[in-house]
Tab-separated table of C-alpha atoms and ligand atoms in Angstrom:
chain	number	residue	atom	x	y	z
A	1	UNK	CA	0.000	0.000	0.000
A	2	UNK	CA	1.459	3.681	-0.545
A	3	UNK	CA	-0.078	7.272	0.309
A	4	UNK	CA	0.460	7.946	-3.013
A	5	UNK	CA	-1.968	10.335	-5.307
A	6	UNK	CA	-3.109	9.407	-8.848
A	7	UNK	CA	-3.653	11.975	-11.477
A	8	UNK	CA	-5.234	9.307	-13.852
A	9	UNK	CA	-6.527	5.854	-13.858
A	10	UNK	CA	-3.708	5.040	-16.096
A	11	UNK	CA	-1.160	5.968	-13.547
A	12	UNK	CA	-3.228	4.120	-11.044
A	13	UNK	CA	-3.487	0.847	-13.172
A	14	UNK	CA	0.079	1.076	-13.990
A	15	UNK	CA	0.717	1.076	-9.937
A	16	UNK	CA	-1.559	-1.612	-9.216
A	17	UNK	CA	0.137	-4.101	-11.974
A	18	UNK	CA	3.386	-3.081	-10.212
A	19	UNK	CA	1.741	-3.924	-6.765
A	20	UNK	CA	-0.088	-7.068	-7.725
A	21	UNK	CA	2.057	-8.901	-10.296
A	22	UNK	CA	0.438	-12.445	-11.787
A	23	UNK	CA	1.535	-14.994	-9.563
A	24	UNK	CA	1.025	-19.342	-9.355
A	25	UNK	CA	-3.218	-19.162	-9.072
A	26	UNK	CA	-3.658	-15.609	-9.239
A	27	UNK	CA	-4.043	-13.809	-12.923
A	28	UNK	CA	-2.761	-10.870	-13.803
A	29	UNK	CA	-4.233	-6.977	-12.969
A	30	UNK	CA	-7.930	-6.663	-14.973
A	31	UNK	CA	-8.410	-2.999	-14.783
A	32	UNK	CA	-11.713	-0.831	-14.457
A	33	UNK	CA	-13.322	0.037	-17.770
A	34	UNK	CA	-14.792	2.922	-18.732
A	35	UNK	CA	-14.696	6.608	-18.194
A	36	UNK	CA	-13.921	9.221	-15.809
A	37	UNK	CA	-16.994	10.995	-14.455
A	38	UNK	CA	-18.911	7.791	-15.342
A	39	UNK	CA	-22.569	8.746	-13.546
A	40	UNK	CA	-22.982	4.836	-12.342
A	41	UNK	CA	-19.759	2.539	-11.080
A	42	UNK	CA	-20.419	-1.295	-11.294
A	43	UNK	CA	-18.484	-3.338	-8.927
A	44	UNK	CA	-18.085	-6.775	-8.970
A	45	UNK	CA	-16.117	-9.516	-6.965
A	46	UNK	CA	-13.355	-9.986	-8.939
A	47	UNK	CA	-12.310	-11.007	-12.833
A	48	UNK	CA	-13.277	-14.484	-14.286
A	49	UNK	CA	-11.402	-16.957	-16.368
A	50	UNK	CA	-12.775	-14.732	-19.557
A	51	UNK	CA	-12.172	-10.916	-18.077
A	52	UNK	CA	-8.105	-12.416	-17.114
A	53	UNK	CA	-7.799	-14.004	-20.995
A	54	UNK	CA	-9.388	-10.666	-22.264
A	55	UNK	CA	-7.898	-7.926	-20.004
A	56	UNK	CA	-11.570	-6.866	-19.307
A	57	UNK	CA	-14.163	-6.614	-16.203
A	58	UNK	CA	-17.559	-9.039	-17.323
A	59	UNK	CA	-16.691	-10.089	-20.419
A	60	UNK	CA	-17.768	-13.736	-19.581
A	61	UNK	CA	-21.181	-14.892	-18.899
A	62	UNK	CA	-21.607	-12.788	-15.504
A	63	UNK	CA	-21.002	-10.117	-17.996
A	64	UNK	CA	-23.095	-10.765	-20.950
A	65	UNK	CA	-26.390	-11.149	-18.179
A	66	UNK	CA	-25.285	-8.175	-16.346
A	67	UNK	CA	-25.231	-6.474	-20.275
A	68	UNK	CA	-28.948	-7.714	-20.878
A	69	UNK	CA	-29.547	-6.576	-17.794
A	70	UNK	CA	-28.237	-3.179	-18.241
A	71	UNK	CA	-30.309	-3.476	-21.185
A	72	UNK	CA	-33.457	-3.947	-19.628
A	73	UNK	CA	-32.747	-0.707	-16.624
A	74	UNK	CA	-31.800	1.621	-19.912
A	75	UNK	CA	-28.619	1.925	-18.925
A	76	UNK	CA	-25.523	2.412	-21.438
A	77	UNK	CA	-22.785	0.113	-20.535
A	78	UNK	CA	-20.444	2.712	-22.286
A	79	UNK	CA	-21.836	5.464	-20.305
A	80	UNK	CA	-21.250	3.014	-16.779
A	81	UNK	CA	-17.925	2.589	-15.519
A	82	UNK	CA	-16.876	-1.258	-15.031
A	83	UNK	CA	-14.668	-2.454	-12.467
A	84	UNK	CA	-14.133	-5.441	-9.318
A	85	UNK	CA	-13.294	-5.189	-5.578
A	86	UNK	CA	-10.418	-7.507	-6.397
A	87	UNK	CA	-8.263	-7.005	-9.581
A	88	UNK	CA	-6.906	-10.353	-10.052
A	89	UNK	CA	-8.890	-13.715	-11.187
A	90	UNK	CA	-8.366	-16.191	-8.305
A	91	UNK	CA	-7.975	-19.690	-9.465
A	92	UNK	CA	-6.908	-22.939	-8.324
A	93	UNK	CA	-6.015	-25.799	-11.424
A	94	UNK	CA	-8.021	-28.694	-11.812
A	95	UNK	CA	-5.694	-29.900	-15.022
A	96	UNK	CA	-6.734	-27.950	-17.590
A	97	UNK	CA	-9.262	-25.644	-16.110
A	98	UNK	CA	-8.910	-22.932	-13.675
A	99	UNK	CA	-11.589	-23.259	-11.221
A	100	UNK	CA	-12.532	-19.599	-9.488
A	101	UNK	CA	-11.650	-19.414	-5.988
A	102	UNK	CA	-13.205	-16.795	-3.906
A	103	UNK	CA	-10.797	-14.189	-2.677
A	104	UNK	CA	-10.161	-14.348	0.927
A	105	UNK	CA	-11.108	-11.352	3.206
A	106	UNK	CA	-7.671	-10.314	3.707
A	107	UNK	CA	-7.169	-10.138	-0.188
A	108	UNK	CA	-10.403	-8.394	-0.557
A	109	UNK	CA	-9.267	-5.894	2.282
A	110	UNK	CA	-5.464	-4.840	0.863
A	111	UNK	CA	-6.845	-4.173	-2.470
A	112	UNK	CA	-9.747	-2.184	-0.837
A	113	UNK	CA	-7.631	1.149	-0.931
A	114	UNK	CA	-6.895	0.946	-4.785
A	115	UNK	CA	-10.778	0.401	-5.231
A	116	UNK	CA	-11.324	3.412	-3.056
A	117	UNK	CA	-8.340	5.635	-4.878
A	118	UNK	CA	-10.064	4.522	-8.373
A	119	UNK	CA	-13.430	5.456	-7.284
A	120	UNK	CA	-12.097	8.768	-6.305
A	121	UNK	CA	-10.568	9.509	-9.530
A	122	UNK	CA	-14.183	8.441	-11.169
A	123	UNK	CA	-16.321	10.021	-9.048
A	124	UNK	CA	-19.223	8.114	-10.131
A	125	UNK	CA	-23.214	9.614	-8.408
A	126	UNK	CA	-23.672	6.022	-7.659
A	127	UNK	CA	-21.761	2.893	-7.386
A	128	UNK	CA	-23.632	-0.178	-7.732
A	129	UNK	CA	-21.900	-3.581	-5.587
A	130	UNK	CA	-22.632	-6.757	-7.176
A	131	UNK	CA	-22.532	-9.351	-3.893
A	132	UNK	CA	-21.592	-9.713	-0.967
A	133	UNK	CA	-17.416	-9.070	-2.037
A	134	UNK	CA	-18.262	-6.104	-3.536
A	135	UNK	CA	-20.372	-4.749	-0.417
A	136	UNK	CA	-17.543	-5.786	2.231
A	137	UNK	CA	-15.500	-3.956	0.072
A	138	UNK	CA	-17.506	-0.731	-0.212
A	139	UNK	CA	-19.340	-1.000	3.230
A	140	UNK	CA	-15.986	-1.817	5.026
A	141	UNK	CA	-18.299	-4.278	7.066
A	142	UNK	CA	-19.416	-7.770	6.402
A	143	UNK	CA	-23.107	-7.308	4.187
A	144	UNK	CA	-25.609	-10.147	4.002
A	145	UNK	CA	-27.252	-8.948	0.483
A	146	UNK	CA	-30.499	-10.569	1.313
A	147	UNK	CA	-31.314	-8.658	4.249
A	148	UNK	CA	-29.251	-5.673	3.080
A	149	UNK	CA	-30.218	-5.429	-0.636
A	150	UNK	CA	-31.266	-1.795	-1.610
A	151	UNK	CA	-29.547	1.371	-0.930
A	152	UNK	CA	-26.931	2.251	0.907
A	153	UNK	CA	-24.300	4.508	1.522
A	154	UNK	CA	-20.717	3.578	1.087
A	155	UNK	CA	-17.893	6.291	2.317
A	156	UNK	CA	-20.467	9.242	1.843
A	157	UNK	CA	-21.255	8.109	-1.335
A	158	UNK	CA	-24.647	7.180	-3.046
A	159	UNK	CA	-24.128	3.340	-3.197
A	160	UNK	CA	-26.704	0.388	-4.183
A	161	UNK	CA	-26.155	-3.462	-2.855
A	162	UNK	CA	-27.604	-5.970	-5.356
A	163	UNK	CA	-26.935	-9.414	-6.211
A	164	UNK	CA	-23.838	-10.528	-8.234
A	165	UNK	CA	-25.260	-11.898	-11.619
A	166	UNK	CA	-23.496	-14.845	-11.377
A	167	UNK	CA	-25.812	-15.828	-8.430
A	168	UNK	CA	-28.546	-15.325	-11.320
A	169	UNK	CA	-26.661	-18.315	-13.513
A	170	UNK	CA	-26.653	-20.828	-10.650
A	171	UNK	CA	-30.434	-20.493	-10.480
A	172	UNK	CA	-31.666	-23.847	-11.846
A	173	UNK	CA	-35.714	-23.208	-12.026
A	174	UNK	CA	-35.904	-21.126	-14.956
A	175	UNK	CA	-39.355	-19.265	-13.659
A	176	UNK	CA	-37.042	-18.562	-10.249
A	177	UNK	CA	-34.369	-17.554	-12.521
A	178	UNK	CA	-36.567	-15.156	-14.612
A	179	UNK	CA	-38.279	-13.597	-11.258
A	180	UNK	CA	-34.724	-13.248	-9.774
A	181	UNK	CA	-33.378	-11.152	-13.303
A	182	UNK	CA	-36.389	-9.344	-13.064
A	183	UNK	CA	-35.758	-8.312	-9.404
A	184	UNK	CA	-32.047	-7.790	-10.734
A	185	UNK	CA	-33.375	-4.866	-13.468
A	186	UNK	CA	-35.456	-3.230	-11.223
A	187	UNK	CA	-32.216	-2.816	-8.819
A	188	UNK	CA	-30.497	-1.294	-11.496
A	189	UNK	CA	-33.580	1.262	-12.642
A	190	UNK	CA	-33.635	2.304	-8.283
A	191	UNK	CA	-29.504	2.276	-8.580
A	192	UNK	CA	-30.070	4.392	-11.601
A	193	UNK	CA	-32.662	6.771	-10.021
A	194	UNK	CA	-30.223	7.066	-6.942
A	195	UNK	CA	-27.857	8.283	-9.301
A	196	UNK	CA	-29.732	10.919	-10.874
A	197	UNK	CA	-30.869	12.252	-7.857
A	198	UNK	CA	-29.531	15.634	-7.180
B	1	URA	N1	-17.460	-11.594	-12.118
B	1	URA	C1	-17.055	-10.453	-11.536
B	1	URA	O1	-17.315	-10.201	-10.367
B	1	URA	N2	-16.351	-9.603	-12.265
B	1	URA	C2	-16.047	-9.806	-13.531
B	1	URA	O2	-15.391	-8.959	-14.120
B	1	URA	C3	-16.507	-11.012	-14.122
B	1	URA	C4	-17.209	-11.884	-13.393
């Protein structure tokens, strides 16, 4: 960790691959997308398999519901700015497949003050966490996103707890599954309204 300052998120990222190089079961820095002064900041739990081939946040199939979702709320993925509590895709190797391991709450903590000096450089109206890593993260405080799920403030700023959309995939019932991406949009249309508030 440093005191440093950023003047960009390109000086930022280029810290953060110096801090967090690609190690055995940990992939290499996936940086935020999108732009500065983004109104809504999505944060997730941390890259995927796809995101650490790609060098992108939700490219995989988190990523393409979260896109229909966006979809649904009216919101422009270019116009949202897309980034994860944890930079690095957390695997362990099962031959030829890298199975995701969750990052552990230390991990999740030491990268917490990057995610806080990105989110500053962003300065999004409202930043949306996607799950529970996302919402320790934010909230600095374990969050149970059942209970919690809704508004809420993280560091004086307009936040929004939802569910990450990859709880949406593991849904088998596909009537449950449609109810829960329903309940998913409407999150992101109050998120959005949160946002726009003045
Ligand atoms: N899941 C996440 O939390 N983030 C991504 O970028 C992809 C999947």
């Amino acid at each position: 960790m440093t005191d440093r300052d950023f003047a960009s998120l390109e000086e930022l990222n280029d810290a953060m691959r110096r801090e967090f190089p690609s190690a055995a079961g940990v992939g290499g820095v996936v940086a935020g997308e999108g732009s500065i002064l983004a109104p809504m900041a999505f944060v997730g739990e941390q890259p995927g398999d796809a995101e650490d081939r790609e060098g992108r946040p939700f490219v995989g199939p988190a990523g393409r519901l979260l896109d229909r979702a966006l979809v649904e709320a009216e919101i422009d993925r270019g116009e949202a700015y897309m980034t994860n509590a944890v930079k690095q895709f957390h695997f362990t190797e099962r031959g030829k497949r890298r199975i995701h391991r969750k990052p552990r709450t230390g991990e999740i903590v030491h990268q917490r003050w990057w995610l806080w000096r990105e989110i500053d450089l962003v300065r999004p109206t409202v930043i949306v966490a996607l799950g529970a890593t996302a919402g320790l993260a934010l909230a600095e405080r374990p969050v149970a996103v059942t209970r919690e799920r809704g508004p809420m403030t993280f560091c004086n700023r307009r936040g929004f707890l939802t569910v990450h959309p990859s709880y949406l995939l593991r849904i088998p019932d596909s009537a449950a599954k449609q109810a829960a991406f329903e309940a998913f949009v409407d999150d992101l249309k109050q998120a959005r309204a949160i946002g726009q508030t003045t």
